[in-house]
Tab-separated table of C-alpha atoms and ligand atoms in Angstrom:
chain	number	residue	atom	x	y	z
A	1	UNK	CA	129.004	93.232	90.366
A	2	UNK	CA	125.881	93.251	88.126
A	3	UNK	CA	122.504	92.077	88.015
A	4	UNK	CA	121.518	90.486	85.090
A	5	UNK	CA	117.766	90.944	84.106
A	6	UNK	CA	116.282	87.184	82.962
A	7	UNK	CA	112.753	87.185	82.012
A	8	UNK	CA	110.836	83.693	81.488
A	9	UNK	CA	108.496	83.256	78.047
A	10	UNK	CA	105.106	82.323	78.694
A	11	UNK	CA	103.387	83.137	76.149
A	12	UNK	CA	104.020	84.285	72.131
A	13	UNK	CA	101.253	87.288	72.883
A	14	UNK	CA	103.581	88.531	75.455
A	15	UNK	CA	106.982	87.685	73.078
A	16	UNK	CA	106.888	91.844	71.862
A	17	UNK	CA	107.776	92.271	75.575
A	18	UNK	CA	110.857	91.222	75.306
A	19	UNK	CA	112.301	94.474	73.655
A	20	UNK	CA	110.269	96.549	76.480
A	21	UNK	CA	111.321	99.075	77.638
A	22	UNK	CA	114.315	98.987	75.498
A	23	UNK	CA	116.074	96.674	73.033
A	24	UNK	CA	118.152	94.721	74.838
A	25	UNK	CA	116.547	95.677	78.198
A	26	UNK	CA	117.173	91.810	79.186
A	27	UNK	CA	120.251	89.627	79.411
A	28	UNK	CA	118.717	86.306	78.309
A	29	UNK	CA	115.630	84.563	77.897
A	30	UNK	CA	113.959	81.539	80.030
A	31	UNK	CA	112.250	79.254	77.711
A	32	UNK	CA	110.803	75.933	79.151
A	33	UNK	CA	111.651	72.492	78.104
A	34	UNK	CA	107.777	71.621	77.140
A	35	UNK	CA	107.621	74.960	74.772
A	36	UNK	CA	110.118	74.378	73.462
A	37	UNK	CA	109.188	70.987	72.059
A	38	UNK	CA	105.636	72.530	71.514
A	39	UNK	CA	106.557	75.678	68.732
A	40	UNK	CA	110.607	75.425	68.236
A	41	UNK	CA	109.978	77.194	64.641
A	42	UNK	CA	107.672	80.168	66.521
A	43	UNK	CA	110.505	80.198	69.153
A	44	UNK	CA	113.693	80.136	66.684
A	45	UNK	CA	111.706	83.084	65.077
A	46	UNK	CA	110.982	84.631	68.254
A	47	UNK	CA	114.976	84.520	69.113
A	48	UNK	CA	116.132	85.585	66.267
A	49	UNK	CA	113.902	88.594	64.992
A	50	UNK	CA	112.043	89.953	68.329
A	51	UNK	CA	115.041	90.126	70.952
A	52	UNK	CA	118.388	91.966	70.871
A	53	UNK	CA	121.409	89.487	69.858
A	54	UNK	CA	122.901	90.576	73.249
A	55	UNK	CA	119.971	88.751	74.585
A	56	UNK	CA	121.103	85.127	75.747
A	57	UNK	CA	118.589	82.286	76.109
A	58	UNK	CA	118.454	79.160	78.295
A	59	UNK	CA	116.206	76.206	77.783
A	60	UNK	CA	114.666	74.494	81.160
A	61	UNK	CA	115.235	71.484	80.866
A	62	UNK	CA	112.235	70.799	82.734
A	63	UNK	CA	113.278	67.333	84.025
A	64	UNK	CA	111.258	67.494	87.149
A	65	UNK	CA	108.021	67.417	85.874
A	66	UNK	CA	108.585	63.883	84.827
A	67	UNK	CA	108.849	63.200	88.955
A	68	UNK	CA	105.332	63.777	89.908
A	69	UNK	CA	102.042	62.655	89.826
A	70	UNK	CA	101.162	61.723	85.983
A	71	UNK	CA	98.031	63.213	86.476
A	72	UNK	CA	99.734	66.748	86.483
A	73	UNK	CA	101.069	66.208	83.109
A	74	UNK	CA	97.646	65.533	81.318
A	75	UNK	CA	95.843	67.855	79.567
A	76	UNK	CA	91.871	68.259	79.612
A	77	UNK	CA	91.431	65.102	77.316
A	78	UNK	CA	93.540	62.687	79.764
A	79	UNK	CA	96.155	62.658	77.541
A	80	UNK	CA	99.704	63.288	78.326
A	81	UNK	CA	100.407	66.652	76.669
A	82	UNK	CA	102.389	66.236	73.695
A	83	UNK	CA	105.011	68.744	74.275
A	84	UNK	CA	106.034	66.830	77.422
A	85	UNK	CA	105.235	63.613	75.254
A	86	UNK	CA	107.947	64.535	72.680
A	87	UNK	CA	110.031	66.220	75.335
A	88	UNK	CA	110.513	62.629	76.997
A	89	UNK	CA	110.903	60.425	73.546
A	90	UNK	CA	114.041	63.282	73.178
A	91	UNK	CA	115.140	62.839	76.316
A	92	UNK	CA	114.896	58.584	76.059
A	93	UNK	CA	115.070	56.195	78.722
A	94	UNK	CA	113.741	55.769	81.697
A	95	UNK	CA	111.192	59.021	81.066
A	96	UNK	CA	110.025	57.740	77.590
A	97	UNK	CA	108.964	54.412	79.923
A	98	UNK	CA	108.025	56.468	82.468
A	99	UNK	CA	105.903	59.507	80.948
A	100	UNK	CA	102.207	59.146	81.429
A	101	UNK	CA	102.409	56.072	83.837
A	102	UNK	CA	104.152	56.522	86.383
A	103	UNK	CA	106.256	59.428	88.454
A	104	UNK	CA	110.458	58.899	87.824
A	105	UNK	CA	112.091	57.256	90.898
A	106	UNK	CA	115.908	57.825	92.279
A	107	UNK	CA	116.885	54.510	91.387
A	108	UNK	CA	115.758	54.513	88.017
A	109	UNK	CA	118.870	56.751	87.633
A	110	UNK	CA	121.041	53.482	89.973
A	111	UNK	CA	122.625	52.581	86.620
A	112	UNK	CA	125.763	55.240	85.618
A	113	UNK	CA	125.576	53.780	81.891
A	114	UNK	CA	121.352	55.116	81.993
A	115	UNK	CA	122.248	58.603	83.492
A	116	UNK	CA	125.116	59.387	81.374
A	117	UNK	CA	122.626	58.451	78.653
A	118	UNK	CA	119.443	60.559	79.479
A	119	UNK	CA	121.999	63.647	80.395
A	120	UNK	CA	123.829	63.243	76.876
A	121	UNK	CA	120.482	63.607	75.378
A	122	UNK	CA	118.756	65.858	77.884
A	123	UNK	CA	121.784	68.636	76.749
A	124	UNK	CA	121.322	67.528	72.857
A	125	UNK	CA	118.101	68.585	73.257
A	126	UNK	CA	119.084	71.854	74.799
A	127	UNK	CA	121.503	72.024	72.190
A	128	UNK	CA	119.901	71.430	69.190
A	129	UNK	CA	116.092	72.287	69.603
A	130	UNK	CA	116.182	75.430	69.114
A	131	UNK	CA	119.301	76.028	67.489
A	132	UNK	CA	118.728	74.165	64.585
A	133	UNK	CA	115.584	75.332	63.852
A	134	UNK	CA	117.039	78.625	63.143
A	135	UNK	CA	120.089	77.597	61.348
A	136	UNK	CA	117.169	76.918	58.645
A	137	UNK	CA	115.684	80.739	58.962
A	138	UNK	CA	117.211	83.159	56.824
A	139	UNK	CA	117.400	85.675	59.611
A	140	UNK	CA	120.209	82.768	60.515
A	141	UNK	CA	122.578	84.484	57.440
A	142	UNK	CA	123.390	87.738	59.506
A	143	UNK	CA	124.985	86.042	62.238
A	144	UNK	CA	129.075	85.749	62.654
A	145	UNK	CA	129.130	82.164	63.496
A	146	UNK	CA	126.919	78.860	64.648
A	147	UNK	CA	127.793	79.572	68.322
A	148	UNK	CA	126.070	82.214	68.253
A	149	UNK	CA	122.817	80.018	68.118
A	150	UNK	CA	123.844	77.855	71.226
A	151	UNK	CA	122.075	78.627	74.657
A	152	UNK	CA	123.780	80.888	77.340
A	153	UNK	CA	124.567	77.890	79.268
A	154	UNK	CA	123.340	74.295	79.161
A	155	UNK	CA	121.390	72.960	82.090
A	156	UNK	CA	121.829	69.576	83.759
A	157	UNK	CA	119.091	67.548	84.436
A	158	UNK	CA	117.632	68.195	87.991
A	159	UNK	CA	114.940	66.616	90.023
A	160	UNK	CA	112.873	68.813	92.729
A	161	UNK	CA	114.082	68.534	96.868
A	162	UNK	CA	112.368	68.653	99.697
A	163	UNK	CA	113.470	67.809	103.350
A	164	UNK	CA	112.144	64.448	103.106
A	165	UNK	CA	113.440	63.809	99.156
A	166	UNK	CA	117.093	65.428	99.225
A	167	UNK	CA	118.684	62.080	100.508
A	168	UNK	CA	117.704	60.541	97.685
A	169	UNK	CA	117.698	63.244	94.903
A	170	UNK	CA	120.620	65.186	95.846
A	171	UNK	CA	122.750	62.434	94.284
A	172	UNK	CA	121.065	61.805	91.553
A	173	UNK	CA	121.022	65.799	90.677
A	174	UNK	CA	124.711	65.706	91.728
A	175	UNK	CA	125.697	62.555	89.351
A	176	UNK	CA	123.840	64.864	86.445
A	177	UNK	CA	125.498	67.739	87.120
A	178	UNK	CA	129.243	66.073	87.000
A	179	UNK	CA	128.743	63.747	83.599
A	180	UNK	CA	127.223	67.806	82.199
A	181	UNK	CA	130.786	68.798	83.066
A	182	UNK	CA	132.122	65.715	81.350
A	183	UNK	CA	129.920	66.226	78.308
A	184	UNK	CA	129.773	69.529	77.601
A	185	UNK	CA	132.784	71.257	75.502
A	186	UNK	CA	135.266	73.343	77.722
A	187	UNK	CA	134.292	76.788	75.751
A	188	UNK	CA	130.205	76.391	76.925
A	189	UNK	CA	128.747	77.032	80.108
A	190	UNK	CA	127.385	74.662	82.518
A	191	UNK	CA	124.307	74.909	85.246
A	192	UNK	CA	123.038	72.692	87.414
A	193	UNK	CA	119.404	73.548	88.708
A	194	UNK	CA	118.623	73.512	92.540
A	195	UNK	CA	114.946	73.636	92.892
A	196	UNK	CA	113.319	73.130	96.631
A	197	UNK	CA	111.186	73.281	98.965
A	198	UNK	CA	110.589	76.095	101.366
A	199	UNK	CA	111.302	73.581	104.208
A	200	UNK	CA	114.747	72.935	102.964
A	201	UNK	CA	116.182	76.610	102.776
A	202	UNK	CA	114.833	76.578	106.442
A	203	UNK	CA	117.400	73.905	107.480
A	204	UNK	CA	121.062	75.005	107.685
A	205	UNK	CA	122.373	71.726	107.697
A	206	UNK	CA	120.531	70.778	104.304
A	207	UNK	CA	122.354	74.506	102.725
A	208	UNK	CA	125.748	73.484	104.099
A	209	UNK	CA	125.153	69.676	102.409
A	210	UNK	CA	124.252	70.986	99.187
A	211	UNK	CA	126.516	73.662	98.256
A	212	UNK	CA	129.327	71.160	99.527
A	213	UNK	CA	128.027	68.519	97.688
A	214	UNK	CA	127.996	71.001	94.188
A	215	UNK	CA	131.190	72.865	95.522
A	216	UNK	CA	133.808	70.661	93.908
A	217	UNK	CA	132.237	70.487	90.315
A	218	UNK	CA	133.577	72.388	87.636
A	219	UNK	CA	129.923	74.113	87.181
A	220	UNK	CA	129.948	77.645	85.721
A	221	UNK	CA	126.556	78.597	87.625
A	222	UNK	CA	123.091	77.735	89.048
A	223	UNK	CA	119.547	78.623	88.556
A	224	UNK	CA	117.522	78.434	91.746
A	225	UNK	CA	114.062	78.311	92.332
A	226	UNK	CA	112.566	77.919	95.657
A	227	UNK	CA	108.963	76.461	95.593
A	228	UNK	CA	106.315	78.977	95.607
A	229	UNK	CA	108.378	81.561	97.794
A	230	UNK	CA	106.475	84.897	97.832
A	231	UNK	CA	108.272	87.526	98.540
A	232	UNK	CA	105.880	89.573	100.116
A	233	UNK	CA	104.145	86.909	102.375
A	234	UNK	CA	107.287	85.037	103.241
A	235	UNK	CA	108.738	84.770	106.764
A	236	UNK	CA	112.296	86.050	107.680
A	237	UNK	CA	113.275	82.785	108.333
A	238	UNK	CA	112.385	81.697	104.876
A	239	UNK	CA	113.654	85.073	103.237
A	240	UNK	CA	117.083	84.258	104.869
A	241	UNK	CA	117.190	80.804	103.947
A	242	UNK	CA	116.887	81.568	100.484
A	243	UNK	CA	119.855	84.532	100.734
A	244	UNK	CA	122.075	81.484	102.531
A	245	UNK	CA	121.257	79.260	99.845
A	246	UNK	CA	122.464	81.764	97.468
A	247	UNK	CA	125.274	82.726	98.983
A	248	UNK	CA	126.598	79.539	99.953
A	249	UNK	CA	126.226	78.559	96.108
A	250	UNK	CA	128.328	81.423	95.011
A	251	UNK	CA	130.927	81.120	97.462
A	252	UNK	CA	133.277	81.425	94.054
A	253	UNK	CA	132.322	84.350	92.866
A	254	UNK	CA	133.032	83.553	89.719
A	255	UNK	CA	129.920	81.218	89.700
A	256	UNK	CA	126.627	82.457	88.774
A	257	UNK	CA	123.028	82.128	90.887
A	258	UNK	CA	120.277	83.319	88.861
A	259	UNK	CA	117.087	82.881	90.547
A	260	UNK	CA	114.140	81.808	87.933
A	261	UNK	CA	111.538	83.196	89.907
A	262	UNK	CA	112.236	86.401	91.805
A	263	UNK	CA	111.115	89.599	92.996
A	264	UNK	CA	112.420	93.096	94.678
A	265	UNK	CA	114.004	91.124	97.542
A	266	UNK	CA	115.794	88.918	95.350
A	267	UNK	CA	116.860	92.008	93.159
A	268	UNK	CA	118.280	93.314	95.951
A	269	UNK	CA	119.575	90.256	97.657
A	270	UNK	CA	121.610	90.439	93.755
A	271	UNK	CA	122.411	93.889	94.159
A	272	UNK	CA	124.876	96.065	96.909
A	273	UNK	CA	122.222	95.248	99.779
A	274	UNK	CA	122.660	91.686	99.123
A	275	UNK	CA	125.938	91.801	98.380
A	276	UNK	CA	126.375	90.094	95.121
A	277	UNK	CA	124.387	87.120	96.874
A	278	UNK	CA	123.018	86.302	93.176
A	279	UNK	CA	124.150	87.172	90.034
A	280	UNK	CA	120.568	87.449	88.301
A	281	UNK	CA	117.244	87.232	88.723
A	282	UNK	CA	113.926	86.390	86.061
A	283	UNK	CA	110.559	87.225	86.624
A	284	UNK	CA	107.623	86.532	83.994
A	285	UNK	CA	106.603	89.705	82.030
A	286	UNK	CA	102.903	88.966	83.589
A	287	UNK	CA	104.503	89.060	87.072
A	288	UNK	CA	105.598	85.272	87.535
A	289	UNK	CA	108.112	86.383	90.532
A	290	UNK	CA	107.220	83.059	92.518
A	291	UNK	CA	105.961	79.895	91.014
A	292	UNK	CA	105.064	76.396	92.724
A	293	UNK	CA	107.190	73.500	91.084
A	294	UNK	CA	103.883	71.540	90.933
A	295	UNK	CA	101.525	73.135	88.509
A	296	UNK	CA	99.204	74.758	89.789
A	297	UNK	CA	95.886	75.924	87.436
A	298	UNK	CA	95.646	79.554	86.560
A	299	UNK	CA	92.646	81.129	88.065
A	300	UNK	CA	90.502	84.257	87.259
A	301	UNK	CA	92.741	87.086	85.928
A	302	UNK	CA	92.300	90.351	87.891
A	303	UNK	CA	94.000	93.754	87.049
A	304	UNK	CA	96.318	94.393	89.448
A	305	UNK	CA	99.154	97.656	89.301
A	306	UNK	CA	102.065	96.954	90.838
A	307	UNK	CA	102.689	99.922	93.059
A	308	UNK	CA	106.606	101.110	92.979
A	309	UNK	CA	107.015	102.042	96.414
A	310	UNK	CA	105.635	98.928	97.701
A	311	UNK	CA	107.072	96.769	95.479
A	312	UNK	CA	104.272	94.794	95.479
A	313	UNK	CA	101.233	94.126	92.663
A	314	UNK	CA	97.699	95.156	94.430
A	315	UNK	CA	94.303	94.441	92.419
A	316	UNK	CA	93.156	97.692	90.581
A	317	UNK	CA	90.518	98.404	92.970
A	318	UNK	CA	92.237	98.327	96.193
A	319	UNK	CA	94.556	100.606	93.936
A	320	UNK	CA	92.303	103.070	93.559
A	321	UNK	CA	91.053	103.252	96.730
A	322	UNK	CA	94.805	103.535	98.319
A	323	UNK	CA	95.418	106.742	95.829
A	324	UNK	CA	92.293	108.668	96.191
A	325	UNK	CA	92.601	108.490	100.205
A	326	UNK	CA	96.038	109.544	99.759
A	327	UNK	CA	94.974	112.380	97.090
A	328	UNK	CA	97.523	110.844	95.042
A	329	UNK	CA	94.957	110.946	92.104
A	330	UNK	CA	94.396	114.876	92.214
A	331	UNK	CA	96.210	116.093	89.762
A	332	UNK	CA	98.425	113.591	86.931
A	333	UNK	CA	101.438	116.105	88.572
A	334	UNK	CA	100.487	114.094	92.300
A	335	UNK	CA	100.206	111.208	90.797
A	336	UNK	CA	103.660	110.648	88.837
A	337	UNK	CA	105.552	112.573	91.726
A	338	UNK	CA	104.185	110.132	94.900
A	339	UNK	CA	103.110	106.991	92.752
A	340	UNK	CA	104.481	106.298	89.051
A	341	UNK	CA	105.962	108.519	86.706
A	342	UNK	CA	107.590	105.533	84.243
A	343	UNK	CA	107.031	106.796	80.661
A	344	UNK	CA	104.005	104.428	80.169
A	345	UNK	CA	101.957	105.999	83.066
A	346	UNK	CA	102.953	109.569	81.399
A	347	UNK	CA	101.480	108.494	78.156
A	348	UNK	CA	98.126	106.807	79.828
A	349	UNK	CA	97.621	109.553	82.401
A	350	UNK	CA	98.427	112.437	79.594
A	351	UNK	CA	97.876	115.037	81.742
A	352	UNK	CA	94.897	114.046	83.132
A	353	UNK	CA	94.608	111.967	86.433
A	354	UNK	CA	91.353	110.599	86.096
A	355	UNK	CA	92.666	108.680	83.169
A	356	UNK	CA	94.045	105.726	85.676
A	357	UNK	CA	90.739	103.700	85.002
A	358	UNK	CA	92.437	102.816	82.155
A	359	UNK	CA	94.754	100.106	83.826
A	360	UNK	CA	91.494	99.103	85.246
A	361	UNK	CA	89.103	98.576	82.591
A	362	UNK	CA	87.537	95.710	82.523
A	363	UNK	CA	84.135	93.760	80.502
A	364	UNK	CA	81.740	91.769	83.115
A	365	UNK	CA	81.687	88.268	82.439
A	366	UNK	CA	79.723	85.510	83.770
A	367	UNK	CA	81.594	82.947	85.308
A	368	UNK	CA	80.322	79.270	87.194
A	369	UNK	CA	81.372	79.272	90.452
A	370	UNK	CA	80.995	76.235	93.160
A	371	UNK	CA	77.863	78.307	94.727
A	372	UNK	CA	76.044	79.221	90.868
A	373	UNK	CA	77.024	81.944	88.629
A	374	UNK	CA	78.764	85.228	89.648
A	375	UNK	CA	79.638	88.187	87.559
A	376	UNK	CA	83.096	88.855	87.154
A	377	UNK	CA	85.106	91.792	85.818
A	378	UNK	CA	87.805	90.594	83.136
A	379	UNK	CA	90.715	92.764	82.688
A	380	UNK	CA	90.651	94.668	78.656
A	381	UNK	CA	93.300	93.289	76.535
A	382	UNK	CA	94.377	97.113	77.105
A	383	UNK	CA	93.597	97.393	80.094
A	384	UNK	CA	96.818	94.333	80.615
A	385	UNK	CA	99.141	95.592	78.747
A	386	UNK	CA	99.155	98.753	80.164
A	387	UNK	CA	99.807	97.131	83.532
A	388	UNK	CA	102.420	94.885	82.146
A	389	UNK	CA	103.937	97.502	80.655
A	390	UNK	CA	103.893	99.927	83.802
A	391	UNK	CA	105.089	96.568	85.213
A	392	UNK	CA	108.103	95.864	83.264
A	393	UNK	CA	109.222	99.752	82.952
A	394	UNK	CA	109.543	99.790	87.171
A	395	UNK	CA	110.995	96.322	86.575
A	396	UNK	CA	113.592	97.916	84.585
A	397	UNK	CA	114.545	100.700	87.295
A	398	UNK	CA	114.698	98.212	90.188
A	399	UNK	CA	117.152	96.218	88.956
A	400	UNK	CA	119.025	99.460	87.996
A	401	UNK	CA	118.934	100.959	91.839
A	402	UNK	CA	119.576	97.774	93.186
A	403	UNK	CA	123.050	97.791	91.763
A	404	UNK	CA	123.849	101.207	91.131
A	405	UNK	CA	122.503	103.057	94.028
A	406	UNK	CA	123.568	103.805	97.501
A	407	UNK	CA	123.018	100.930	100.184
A	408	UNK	CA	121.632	103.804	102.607
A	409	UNK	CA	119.593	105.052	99.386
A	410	UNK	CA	118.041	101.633	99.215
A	411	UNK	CA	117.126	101.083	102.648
A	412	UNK	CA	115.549	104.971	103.200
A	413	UNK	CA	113.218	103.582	100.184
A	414	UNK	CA	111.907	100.790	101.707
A	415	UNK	CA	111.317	102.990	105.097
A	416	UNK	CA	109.676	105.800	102.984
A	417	UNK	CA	107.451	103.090	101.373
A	418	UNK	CA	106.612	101.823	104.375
A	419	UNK	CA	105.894	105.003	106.117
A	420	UNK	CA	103.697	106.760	103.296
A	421	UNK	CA	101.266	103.025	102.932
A	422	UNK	CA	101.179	102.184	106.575
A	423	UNK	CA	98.141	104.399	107.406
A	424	UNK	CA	96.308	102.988	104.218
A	425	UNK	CA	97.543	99.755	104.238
A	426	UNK	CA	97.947	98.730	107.882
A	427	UNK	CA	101.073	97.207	109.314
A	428	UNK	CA	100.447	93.757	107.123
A	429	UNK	CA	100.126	95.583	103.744
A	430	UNK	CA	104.058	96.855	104.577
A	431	UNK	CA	105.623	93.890	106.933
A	432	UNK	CA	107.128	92.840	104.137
A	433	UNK	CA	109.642	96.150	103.748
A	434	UNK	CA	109.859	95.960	107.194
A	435	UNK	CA	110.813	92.503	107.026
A	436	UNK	CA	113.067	92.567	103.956
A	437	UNK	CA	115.160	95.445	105.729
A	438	UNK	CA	115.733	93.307	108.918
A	439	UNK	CA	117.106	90.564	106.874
A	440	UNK	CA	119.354	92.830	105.069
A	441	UNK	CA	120.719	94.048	108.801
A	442	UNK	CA	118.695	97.319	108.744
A	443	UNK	CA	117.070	96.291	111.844
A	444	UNK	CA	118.123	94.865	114.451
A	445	UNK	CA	116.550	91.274	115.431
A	446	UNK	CA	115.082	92.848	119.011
A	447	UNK	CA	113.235	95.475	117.149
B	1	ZN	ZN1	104.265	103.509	85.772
């Protein structure tokens, strides 16, 4: 068993990340379709100077955003963005027709002769964008061979699901997935993407038709992503769903499920708790462990610490306020033993507790809101790395415990958690420990 440790780029501010905590801290990569028709020189750099050459990568192919409403695809000027412009001129007919106007249909893909078209140059793309941009670097000379350039796998196109879509879809995503196999040579790895909605992984009948419907193709893995699926808010129901889903994908073992947007429970759904139930999960390095398939816009940024124990990110404030009730913050001693003690909280603390305010610093800003203009901390540039770093340092151990540590080990964890934040907290600030251990059989259903 292992757990392999994807993280998705968003940004190149954030690309140093991708050596944090160590060199080679992550298996692979997630870079999305659109960015990488948007900077393939920045990213060709990116992959072949900033990351480990253990590091994989994998290009979204991103096919679903060419499904929705237009509108979401515009930038501020009405325009369809350009990245997803040249994105669809790459990936030709019906999207080139298609991008700006209107949202794709399932029967523009009723023709075998226009499928096996689009995917032959949906996995060029995947193929080649990248990869030939840094067969022109000179950082290019120091590798063994060309393969080495190729992505991890290559990713068939996929359209989004939902419970009243996955008649349709399904087939279309299942057509794609078998002419990948067909075009794709035997020594490179082939995905198929099942993205849905949360009311989907809630119907047993809809897990059972998909993972039959995938079961007999010669696929060497999947990347999941259920739509907008917090972790920490999520029902049990939903929770389980998504382990099912998993699990009934990876019936061969020899298959890989690597969730693209993921948190704790799906670290340890990947892990002994879980079983093996996924083979890897990716997470943003700014958080990003759920994500809706339809963009959503970004919002205010807050400075939030993500608190070990819980497992969960809480805004800077509420922070705080949890520690100094708890006396966590009386000495830098209290704090690393009961809260943090990764190497960057060492370093920012230095001794001294009251040196926390540092992941909280902030500049007021004043920002236009629907009822006039309000005054709004924004995090320091500092003040968010430090976080992301704390961040991706606990990031780091959980998907270590997860796999190497006792299943009893795990499970005291979450009850210790929930036991020392209850009182500050209340019972909703921890349900979702509780809730996690129930659907790992902790607890059982009466309780
Ligand atoms: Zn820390």
């Amino acid at each position: 068993m292992s757990i392999d440790h994807w993280m998705t780029f968003s940004t190149f501010a954030e690309q140093d990340y991708f050596a944090y905590p160590g060199m080679g801290t992550y298996n692979g990569v997630i870079i999305n379709g659109n960015m990488a028709s948007y900077a393939p020189a920045g990213l060709a750099a990116f992959l072949l100077e900033k990351i480990s050459r253990e590091t994989s990568y994998l290009i979204d192919p991103l096919t679903h955003a060419f499904q929705h409403d237009p509108g979401l695809i515009k930038g501020p000027n009405g325009r369809t963005k350009a990245s997803i412009r040249s994105m669809a001129k790459a990936y030709g007919y019906p999207v080139s027709e298609s991008v700006g106007s209107r949202p794709l249909q399932p029967e523009n893909f009723d023709n075998d002769d226009d499928l096996s078209t689009f995917v032959t140059q949906c996995l060029k793309y995947q193929n080649c964008q990248l990869a030939e941009k840094m067969k022109e670097s000179n950082a290019a000379r120091y590798l063994s061979s060309e393969s080495e350039l190729l992505p991890y796998a290559v990713v068939a196109p996929y359209f989004y699901m939902t419970e009243t879509t996955i008649d349709e879809w399904l087939q279309v995503n299942v057509r794609a997935a078998r002419l990948t196999v067909n075009h794709t040579e035997k020594d490179q790895k082939c995905f198929a993407a099942i993205v849905v909605s949360q009311g989907v992984i809630l119907d047993d009948a809809l897990i059972e038709k998909i993972s039959s419907e995938f079961s007999d193709i010669e696929l060497d893995g999947f990347l999941l992503w259920v739509d907008n699926l917090d972790e920490q808010s999520a029902a049990g129901a939903e929770l389980t769903g998504m382990l099912n889903l998993a699990k009934s994908l990876r019936k061969d073992r020899s298959r890989e499920v690597i969730n693209l947007h993921g948190g704790y429970f799906s670290i340890l759904a990947a892990g002994v708790l879980g079983n093996g139930a996924m083979s890897g999960v990716a997470h943003g390095p700014e958080f990003g462990e759920y994500r809706s398939v339809v963009p959503v816009g970004g919002g205010i940024p807050i400075a939030r610490y993500y608190v070990p124990k819980l497992h969960a990110r809480v805004r800077y404030r509420e922070a705080v306020s949890i520690f100094r009730q708890a006396e966590w913050l009386l000495s830098a001693n209290a704090f690393h033993k009961k809260v943090c003690g990764c190497r960057e909280c060492r370093s920012i603390l230095n001794g001294d507790a009251g040196n926390f305010v540092k992941f909280g610093e902030g500049t007021p800003k004043q920002v236009r809101r629907r009822h006039g203009i309000v005054t709004i901390d924004f995090p320091t540039r500092e003040a968010q790395e430090r976080c992301l770093r704390h961040y991706l340092e606990v990031k780091h151990i959980e998907y270590k415990a997860a796999l190497d540590a006792p299943r009893e080990m795990l499970l005291t964890n979450l009850r210790t958690g929930e036991s020392q934040f209850r009182e500050f907290v209340g019972n909703s600030g921890v349900a979702h420990l509780k809730l996690w251990r129930k659907v790992f059989g902790d607890i059982s259903k009466a309780e």
